[in-house]
PDB file of C-alpha atoms in Angstrom:
ATOM      1  CA  UNK A   1      32.659  74.327  82.494  1.00  0.00           C
ATOM      2  CA  UNK A   2      34.464  74.701  79.179  1.00  0.00           C
ATOM      3  CA  UNK A   3      36.470  77.810  78.314  1.00  0.00           C
ATOM      4  CA  UNK A   4      35.540  77.376  74.650  1.00  0.00           C
ATOM      5  CA  UNK A   5      33.405  80.210  73.249  1.00  0.00           C
ATOM      6  CA  UNK A   6      30.845  78.864  70.709  1.00  0.00           C
ATOM      7  CA  UNK A   7      30.379  82.366  69.269  1.00  0.00           C
ATOM      8  CA  UNK A   8      34.020  82.287  68.160  1.00  0.00           C
ATOM      9  CA  UNK A   9      33.595  79.072  66.171  1.00  0.00           C
ATOM     10  CA  UNK A  10      32.723  80.742  62.863  1.00  0.00           C
ATOM     11  CA  UNK A  11      35.204  83.538  63.507  1.00  0.00           C
ATOM     12  CA  UNK A  12      37.995  80.948  63.551  1.00  0.00           C
ATOM     13  CA  UNK A  13      37.755  80.872  59.755  1.00  0.00           C
ATOM     14  CA  UNK A  14      35.924  77.570  59.488  1.00  0.00           C
ATOM     15  CA  UNK A  15      32.791  79.250  58.103  1.00  0.00           C
ATOM     16  CA  UNK A  16      34.585  79.737  54.792  1.00  0.00           C
ATOM     17  CA  UNK A  17      35.230  76.023  54.280  1.00  0.00           C
ATOM     18  CA  UNK A  18      32.611  74.454  56.543  1.00  0.00           C
ATOM     19  CA  UNK A  19      30.519  73.044  53.694  1.00  0.00           C
ATOM     20  CA  UNK A  20      33.564  71.523  51.984  1.00  0.00           C
ATOM     21  CA  UNK A  21      34.774  69.891  55.190  1.00  0.00           C
ATOM     22  CA  UNK A  22      31.470  68.278  56.094  1.00  0.00           C
ATOM     23  CA  UNK A  23      29.491  67.844  52.848  1.00  0.00           C
ATOM     24  CA  UNK A  24      30.144  64.084  52.668  1.00  0.00           C
ATOM     25  CA  UNK A  25      29.915  63.364  56.396  1.00  0.00           C
ATOM     26  CA  UNK A  26      26.179  63.776  56.885  1.00  0.00           C
ATOM     27  CA  UNK A  27      23.164  62.273  55.124  1.00  0.00           C
ATOM     28  CA  UNK A  28      21.255  65.406  54.256  1.00  0.00           C
ATOM     29  CA  UNK A  29      18.537  63.840  52.088  1.00  0.00           C
ATOM     30  CA  UNK A  30      17.085  61.468  54.718  1.00  0.00           C
ATOM     31  CA  UNK A  31      17.288  64.213  57.349  1.00  0.00           C
ATOM     32  CA  UNK A  32      15.326  66.657  55.198  1.00  0.00           C
ATOM     33  CA  UNK A  33      12.736  63.967  54.402  1.00  0.00           C
ATOM     34  CA  UNK A  34      12.208  63.160  58.072  1.00  0.00           C
ATOM     35  CA  UNK A  35      12.104  66.790  59.198  1.00  0.00           C
ATOM     36  CA  UNK A  36       9.551  67.656  56.507  1.00  0.00           C
ATOM     37  CA  UNK A  37       7.427  64.715  57.641  1.00  0.00           C
ATOM     38  CA  UNK A  38       7.613  65.733  61.301  1.00  0.00           C
ATOM     39  CA  UNK A  39       6.823  69.381  60.512  1.00  0.00           C
ATOM     40  CA  UNK A  40       3.443  68.425  59.003  1.00  0.00           C
ATOM     41  CA  UNK A  41       3.476  71.554  56.887  1.00  0.00           C
ATOM     42  CA  UNK A  42       4.014  73.830  59.886  1.00  0.00           C
ATOM     43  CA  UNK A  43       6.730  76.313  60.810  1.00  0.00           C
ATOM     44  CA  UNK A  44      10.220  74.973  61.537  1.00  0.00           C
ATOM     45  CA  UNK A  45      12.884  76.453  63.824  1.00  0.00           C
ATOM     46  CA  UNK A  46      16.435  75.122  63.508  1.00  0.00           C
ATOM     47  CA  UNK A  47      18.755  75.731  66.450  1.00  0.00           C
ATOM     48  CA  UNK A  48      22.324  75.943  65.188  1.00  0.00           C
ATOM     49  CA  UNK A  49      21.193  76.624  61.629  1.00  0.00           C
ATOM     50  CA  UNK A  50      24.763  77.232  60.445  1.00  0.00           C
ATOM     51  CA  UNK A  51      25.211  77.599  56.696  1.00  0.00           C
ATOM     52  CA  UNK A  52      21.793  76.154  55.884  1.00  0.00           C
ATOM     53  CA  UNK A  53      22.510  72.526  55.011  1.00  0.00           C
ATOM     54  CA  UNK A  54      19.050  71.495  56.222  1.00  0.00           C
ATOM     55  CA  UNK A  55      17.216  74.810  56.175  1.00  0.00           C
ATOM     56  CA  UNK A  56      17.603  75.574  52.474  1.00  0.00           C
ATOM     57  CA  UNK A  57      16.227  72.220  51.213  1.00  0.00           C
ATOM     58  CA  UNK A  58      13.336  72.577  53.670  1.00  0.00           C
ATOM     59  CA  UNK A  59      12.654  76.058  52.310  1.00  0.00           C
ATOM     60  CA  UNK A  60      12.599  74.614  48.783  1.00  0.00           C
ATOM     61  CA  UNK A  61       9.870  72.222  49.919  1.00  0.00           C
ATOM     62  CA  UNK A  62       7.665  75.145  50.825  1.00  0.00           C
ATOM     63  CA  UNK A  63       8.181  75.111  54.584  1.00  0.00           C
ATOM     64  CA  UNK A  64       8.587  78.302  56.593  1.00  0.00           C
ATOM     65  CA  UNK A  65      11.994  78.029  58.239  1.00  0.00           C
ATOM     66  CA  UNK A  66      13.554  80.171  60.976  1.00  0.00           C
ATOM     67  CA  UNK A  67      16.904  79.774  62.692  1.00  0.00           C
ATOM     68  CA  UNK A  68      19.152  80.567  65.638  1.00  0.00           C
ATOM     69  CA  UNK A  69      22.952  80.463  65.531  1.00  0.00           C
ATOM     70  CA  UNK A  70      25.768  81.809  67.687  1.00  0.00           C
ATOM     71  CA  UNK A  71      28.053  82.502  64.725  1.00  0.00           C
ATOM     72  CA  UNK A  72      27.430  85.611  62.635  1.00  0.00           C
ATOM     73  CA  UNK A  73      29.995  84.308  60.137  1.00  0.00           C
ATOM     74  CA  UNK A  74      28.115  81.059  59.561  1.00  0.00           C
ATOM     75  CA  UNK A  75      24.836  82.927  59.159  1.00  0.00           C
ATOM     76  CA  UNK A  76      26.461  85.283  56.653  1.00  0.00           C
ATOM     77  CA  UNK A  77      27.370  82.234  54.553  1.00  0.00           C
ATOM     78  CA  UNK A  78      23.743  81.115  54.730  1.00  0.00           C
ATOM     79  CA  UNK A  79      22.456  84.545  53.700  1.00  0.00           C
ATOM     80  CA  UNK A  80      24.752  84.536  50.671  1.00  0.00           C
ATOM     81  CA  UNK A  81      23.241  81.345  49.252  1.00  0.00           C
ATOM     82  CA  UNK A  82      20.158  81.305  46.973  1.00  0.00           C
ATOM     83  CA  UNK A  83      17.109  81.619  49.217  1.00  0.00           C
ATOM     84  CA  UNK A  84      19.184  82.207  52.333  1.00  0.00           C
ATOM     85  CA  UNK A  85      18.023  85.796  52.693  1.00  0.00           C
ATOM     86  CA  UNK A  86      14.441  84.511  53.076  1.00  0.00           C
ATOM     87  CA  UNK A  87      15.236  82.725  56.333  1.00  0.00           C
ATOM     88  CA  UNK A  88      14.956  84.864  59.490  1.00  0.00           C
ATOM     89  CA  UNK A  89      17.857  84.086  61.825  1.00  0.00           C
ATOM     90  CA  UNK A  90      18.487  85.251  65.380  1.00  0.00           C
ATOM     91  CA  UNK A  91      22.174  85.571  66.270  1.00  0.00           C
ATOM     92  CA  UNK A  92      22.568  84.290  69.796  1.00  0.00           C
ATOM     93  CA  UNK A  93      22.872  81.386  72.205  1.00  0.00           C
ATOM     94  CA  UNK A  94      20.221  78.831  71.291  1.00  0.00           C
ATOM     95  CA  UNK A  95      19.885  77.881  74.960  1.00  0.00           C
ATOM     96  CA  UNK A  96      18.060  81.151  75.629  1.00  0.00           C
ATOM     97  CA  UNK A  97      17.565  83.064  72.345  1.00  0.00           C
ATOM     98  CA  UNK A  98      14.007  84.116  71.467  1.00  0.00           C
ATOM     99  CA  UNK A  99      12.902  83.411  67.888  1.00  0.00           C
ATOM    100  CA  UNK A 100       9.171  83.707  68.481  1.00  0.00           C
ATOM    101  CA  UNK A 101       6.681  80.984  69.254  1.00  0.00           C
ATOM    102  CA  UNK A 102       4.144  78.646  67.712  1.00  0.00           C
ATOM    103  CA  UNK A 103       6.565  76.407  65.805  1.00  0.00           C
ATOM    104  CA  UNK A 104       5.408  72.953  64.774  1.00  0.00           C
ATOM    105  CA  UNK A 105       8.945  71.608  64.958  1.00  0.00           C
ATOM    106  CA  UNK A 106      12.246  72.628  66.529  1.00  0.00           C
ATOM    107  CA  UNK A 107      15.349  70.918  65.111  1.00  0.00           C
ATOM    108  CA  UNK A 108      18.752  70.435  66.753  1.00  0.00           C
ATOM    109  CA  UNK A 109      20.922  68.337  64.431  1.00  0.00           C
ATOM    110  CA  UNK A 110      24.454  66.859  64.204  1.00  0.00           C
ATOM    111  CA  UNK A 111      25.425  66.900  67.887  1.00  0.00           C
ATOM    112  CA  UNK A 112      24.807  70.633  68.228  1.00  0.00           C
ATOM    113  CA  UNK A 113      23.349  70.074  71.705  1.00  0.00           C
ATOM    114  CA  UNK A 114      26.897  69.095  72.741  1.00  0.00           C
ATOM    115  CA  UNK A 115      28.224  72.532  71.754  1.00  0.00           C
ATOM    116  CA  UNK A 116      26.643  73.906  74.926  1.00  0.00           C
ATOM    117  CA  UNK A 117      29.268  73.991  77.686  1.00  0.00           C
ATOM    118  CA  UNK A 118      27.583  72.156  80.547  1.00  0.00           C
ATOM    119  CA  UNK A 119      24.513  70.276  81.715  1.00  0.00           C
ATOM    120  CA  UNK A 120      22.842  73.449  82.968  1.00  0.00           C
ATOM    121  CA  UNK A 121      22.995  75.037  79.514  1.00  0.00           C
ATOM    122  CA  UNK A 122      21.713  71.856  77.882  1.00  0.00           C
ATOM    123  CA  UNK A 123      18.762  71.699  80.281  1.00  0.00           C
ATOM    124  CA  UNK A 124      18.040  75.352  79.450  1.00  0.00           C
ATOM    125  CA  UNK A 125      18.155  74.508  75.741  1.00  0.00           C
ATOM    126  CA  UNK A 126      15.440  71.871  76.105  1.00  0.00           C
ATOM    127  CA  UNK A 127      13.299  74.337  78.054  1.00  0.00           C
ATOM    128  CA  UNK A 128      13.869  76.987  75.388  1.00  0.00           C
ATOM    129  CA  UNK A 129      12.926  74.581  72.607  1.00  0.00           C
ATOM    130  CA  UNK A 130       9.713  73.708  74.451  1.00  0.00           C
ATOM    131  CA  UNK A 131       8.831  77.401  74.824  1.00  0.00           C
ATOM    132  CA  UNK A 132       9.081  77.859  71.054  1.00  0.00           C
ATOM    133  CA  UNK A 133       6.702  74.997  70.265  1.00  0.00           C
ATOM    134  CA  UNK A 134       3.025  75.227  69.457  1.00  0.00           C
ATOM    135  CA  UNK A 135       0.767  72.904  71.480  1.00  0.00           C
ATOM    136  CA  UNK A 136       1.524  69.352  70.394  1.00  0.00           C
ATOM    137  CA  UNK A 137       4.712  70.453  68.618  1.00  0.00           C
ATOM    138  CA  UNK A 138       7.884  68.364  68.527  1.00  0.00           C
ATOM    139  CA  UNK A 139      11.593  68.806  69.223  1.00  0.00           C
ATOM    140  CA  UNK A 140      13.917  66.516  67.244  1.00  0.00           C
ATOM    141  CA  UNK A 141      17.510  65.997  68.393  1.00  0.00           C
ATOM    142  CA  UNK A 142      20.301  64.245  66.491  1.00  0.00           C
ATOM    143  CA  UNK A 143      23.389  63.221  68.464  1.00  0.00           C
ATOM    144  CA  UNK A 144      26.094  60.597  68.516  1.00  0.00           C
ATOM    145  CA  UNK A 145      26.615  58.019  71.231  1.00  0.00           C
ATOM    146  CA  UNK A 146      29.930  58.795  72.950  1.00  0.00           C
ATOM    147  CA  UNK A 147      32.472  56.066  72.177  1.00  0.00           C
ATOM    148  CA  UNK A 148      34.695  56.544  75.201  1.00  0.00           C
ATOM    149  CA  UNK A 149      36.180  53.076  74.682  1.00  0.00           C
ATOM    150  CA  UNK A 150      37.989  54.351  71.578  1.00  0.00           C
ATOM    151  CA  UNK A 151      40.229  56.578  73.718  1.00  0.00           C
ATOM    152  CA  UNK A 152      43.633  55.568  75.036  1.00  0.00           C
ATOM    153  CA  UNK A 153      44.818  57.501  78.093  1.00  0.00           C
ATOM    154  CA  UNK A 154      41.893  59.882  77.392  1.00  0.00           C
ATOM    155  CA  UNK A 155      43.309  60.882  73.997  1.00  0.00           C
ATOM    156  CA  UNK A 156      42.334  60.081  70.427  1.00  0.00           C
ATOM    157  CA  UNK A 157      43.637  61.007  66.971  1.00  0.00           C
ATOM    158  CA  UNK A 158      41.479  60.262  63.934  1.00  0.00           C
ATOM    159  CA  UNK A 159      41.582  61.167  60.245  1.00  0.00           C
ATOM    160  CA  UNK A 160      38.530  62.922  58.827  1.00  0.00           C
ATOM    161  CA  UNK A 161      39.525  63.710  55.239  1.00  0.00           C
ATOM    162  CA  UNK A 162      42.283  61.935  53.333  1.00  0.00           C
ATOM    163  CA  UNK A 163      42.947  63.342  49.863  1.00  0.00           C
ATOM    164  CA  UNK A 164      45.616  64.604  47.520  1.00  0.00           C
ATOM    165  CA  UNK A 165      44.616  68.260  47.946  1.00  0.00           C
ATOM    166  CA  UNK A 166      43.281  68.361  51.504  1.00  0.00           C
ATOM    167  CA  UNK A 167      43.895  66.383  54.684  1.00  0.00           C
ATOM    168  CA  UNK A 168      41.932  66.824  57.892  1.00  0.00           C
ATOM    169  CA  UNK A 169      42.964  65.239  61.183  1.00  0.00           C
ATOM    170  CA  UNK A 170      41.138  65.622  64.485  1.00  0.00           C
ATOM    171  CA  UNK A 171      42.691  65.321  67.929  1.00  0.00           C
ATOM    172  CA  UNK A 172      40.417  64.781  70.919  1.00  0.00           C
ATOM    173  CA  UNK A 173      41.107  64.986  74.651  1.00  0.00           C
ATOM    174  CA  UNK A 174      38.529  63.312  76.886  1.00  0.00           C
ATOM    175  CA  UNK A 175      37.525  64.527  80.347  1.00  0.00           C
ATOM    176  CA  UNK A 176      35.200  61.740  81.556  1.00  0.00           C
ATOM    177  CA  UNK A 177      34.351  63.539  84.801  1.00  0.00           C
ATOM    178  CA  UNK A 178      33.026  66.652  83.053  1.00  0.00           C
ATOM    179  CA  UNK A 179      31.772  64.571  80.076  1.00  0.00           C
ATOM    180  CA  UNK A 180      33.798  66.874  77.845  1.00  0.00           C
ATOM    181  CA  UNK A 181      35.622  66.209  74.593  1.00  0.00           C
ATOM    182  CA  UNK A 182      38.025  68.971  73.620  1.00  0.00           C
ATOM    183  CA  UNK A 183      38.752  68.715  69.928  1.00  0.00           C
ATOM    184  CA  UNK A 184      41.047  70.433  67.470  1.00  0.00           C
ATOM    185  CA  UNK A 185      40.669  69.840  63.756  1.00  0.00           C
ATOM    186  CA  UNK A 186      43.842  70.383  61.738  1.00  0.00           C
ATOM    187  CA  UNK A 187      43.273  71.047  58.038  1.00  0.00           C
ATOM    188  CA  UNK A 188      46.290  70.823  55.737  1.00  0.00           C
ATOM    189  CA  UNK A 189      45.719  72.310  52.271  1.00  0.00           C
ATOM    190  CA  UNK A 190      47.466  74.598  49.793  1.00  0.00           C
ATOM    191  CA  UNK A 191      50.680  74.581  51.804  1.00  0.00           C
ATOM    192  CA  UNK A 192      49.021  75.846  54.986  1.00  0.00           C
ATOM    193  CA  UNK A 193      47.754  74.403  58.255  1.00  0.00           C
ATOM    194  CA  UNK A 194      44.564  75.691  59.865  1.00  0.00           C
ATOM    195  CA  UNK A 195      43.438  74.743  63.372  1.00  0.00           C
ATOM    196  CA  UNK A 196      39.763  74.739  64.371  1.00  0.00           C
ATOM    197  CA  UNK A 197      39.082  74.090  68.083  1.00  0.00           C
ATOM    198  CA  UNK A 198      35.686  73.013  69.389  1.00  0.00           C
ATOM    199  CA  UNK A 199      34.510  71.542  72.681  1.00  0.00           C
ATOM    200  CA  UNK A 200      31.689  69.031  73.113  1.00  0.00           C
ATOM    201  CA  UNK A 201      29.983  68.420  76.434  1.00  0.00           C
ATOM    202  CA  UNK A 202      28.469  65.046  75.581  1.00  0.00           C
ATOM    203  CA  UNK A 203      25.363  63.531  77.150  1.00  0.00           C
ATOM    204  CA  UNK A 204      23.942  60.035  77.059  1.00  0.00           C
ATOM    205  CA  UNK A 205      20.484  59.384  75.556  1.00  0.00           C
ATOM    206  CA  UNK A 206      18.927  58.735  78.973  1.00  0.00           C
ATOM    207  CA  UNK A 207      20.311  62.054  80.212  1.00  0.00           C
ATOM    208  CA  UNK A 208      18.749  63.863  77.239  1.00  0.00           C
ATOM    209  CA  UNK A 209      15.446  62.089  77.944  1.00  0.00           C
ATOM    210  CA  UNK A 210      15.470  63.474  81.484  1.00  0.00           C
ATOM    211  CA  UNK A 211      16.213  66.983  80.181  1.00  0.00           C
ATOM    212  CA  UNK A 212      13.175  66.625  77.946  1.00  0.00           C
ATOM    213  CA  UNK A 213      10.945  65.562  80.835  1.00  0.00           C
ATOM    214  CA  UNK A 214      12.086  68.564  82.878  1.00  0.00           C
ATOM    215  CA  UNK A 215      11.008  70.765  79.948  1.00  0.00           C
ATOM    216  CA  UNK A 216       7.548  69.213  79.716  1.00  0.00           C
ATOM    217  CA  UNK A 217       8.385  67.029  76.713  1.00  0.00           C
ATOM    218  CA  UNK A 218       7.971  63.285  76.325  1.00  0.00           C
ATOM    219  CA  UNK A 219       9.947  60.954  74.112  1.00  0.00           C
ATOM    220  CA  UNK A 220       7.885  59.827  71.148  1.00  0.00           C
ATOM    221  CA  UNK A 221      10.433  58.049  68.911  1.00  0.00           C
ATOM    222  CA  UNK A 222      14.094  57.144  68.784  1.00  0.00           C
ATOM    223  CA  UNK A 223      15.946  55.802  65.735  1.00  0.00           C
ATOM    224  CA  UNK A 224      19.562  55.069  64.910  1.00  0.00           C
ATOM    225  CA  UNK A 225      19.454  57.475  61.960  1.00  0.00           C
ATOM    226  CA  UNK A 226      17.160  59.799  60.027  1.00  0.00           C
ATOM    227  CA  UNK A 227      15.970  56.896  57.874  1.00  0.00           C
ATOM    228  CA  UNK A 228      14.346  55.241  60.873  1.00  0.00           C
ATOM    229  CA  UNK A 229      16.719  52.310  61.461  1.00  0.00           C
ATOM    230  CA  UNK A 230      16.041  50.648  64.835  1.00  0.00           C
ATOM    231  CA  UNK A 231      18.033  52.012  67.760  1.00  0.00           C
ATOM    232  CA  UNK A 232      20.013  49.200  69.403  1.00  0.00           C
ATOM    233  CA  UNK A 233      22.926  48.687  71.740  1.00  0.00           C
ATOM    234  CA  UNK A 234      25.225  48.781  68.713  1.00  0.00           C
ATOM    235  CA  UNK A 235      23.980  52.152  67.432  1.00  0.00           C
ATOM    236  CA  UNK A 236      26.578  54.918  67.292  1.00  0.00           C
ATOM    237  CA  UNK A 237      24.069  57.775  66.965  1.00  0.00           C
ATOM    238  CA  UNK A 238      20.414  58.528  67.546  1.00  0.00           C
ATOM    239  CA  UNK A 239      17.635  60.724  66.233  1.00  0.00           C
ATOM    240  CA  UNK A 240      15.044  61.320  68.938  1.00  0.00           C
ATOM    241  CA  UNK A 241      11.655  63.018  68.722  1.00  0.00           C
ATOM    242  CA  UNK A 242      10.302  64.689  71.855  1.00  0.00           C
ATOM    243  CA  UNK A 243       6.761  66.028  71.823  1.00  0.00           C
ATOM    244  CA  UNK A 244       5.257  68.746  73.964  1.00  0.00           C
ATOM    245  CA  UNK A 245       3.096  67.176  76.645  1.00  0.00           C
ATOM    246  CA  UNK A 246      -0.151  69.086  76.209  1.00  0.00           C
ATOM    247  CA  UNK A 247      -3.565  67.693  77.140  1.00  0.00           C
ATOM    248  CA  UNK A 248      -5.051  66.022  74.084  1.00  0.00           C
ATOM    249  CA  UNK A 249      -1.858  66.331  72.003  1.00  0.00           C
TER     250      UNK A 249
END
């Protein structure tokens, strides 16, 4: 069990510069295209909606979008953006929060499943996602493949942003028994240093597949990215679609 409190993530101050830190790291366009396709015009629920990177473009496409997030600060950033006040968001733990039912698609992107502190919470998250789905609805999960071979003595230091005005370096401590990566991102800018801690309880794709089966979901598709590249032994991430196992669905 991790001592990290996910509700404190936005309160650490990262909400104010979250978009700047991560705007070039993720491929938003292909993700929005794929999510819109999977939603089939129906209602979408994003778990870990954050500042609205995916939700706002989906809203612009005419989809009804709802969200759940543990950080009130991140949600406040979302609400302050154009259209953000039109997205209903529940503040709470997405492993058990109730945002209604009858959604065509539930989305859990960019490793957010790993923000939950242990396997029990992750299993509960899959069950909660299934409860929110309409018959035949789908749950799409994006996550990286843990690269434990990159660690030396269970430690890793890696640069994230290298620039003349801002530098971001991440330190990671690996606990292979608990499948936990304890990270601290150090951001150096404007003569100051800011530290943003976050823990990730990682899970392998096969483990996530079993969580889905326990929740009454079956794996429909798995790609290496949102664009649909084949998933292979060399893939460093996956996007997996799980569908509710209803008769006739």
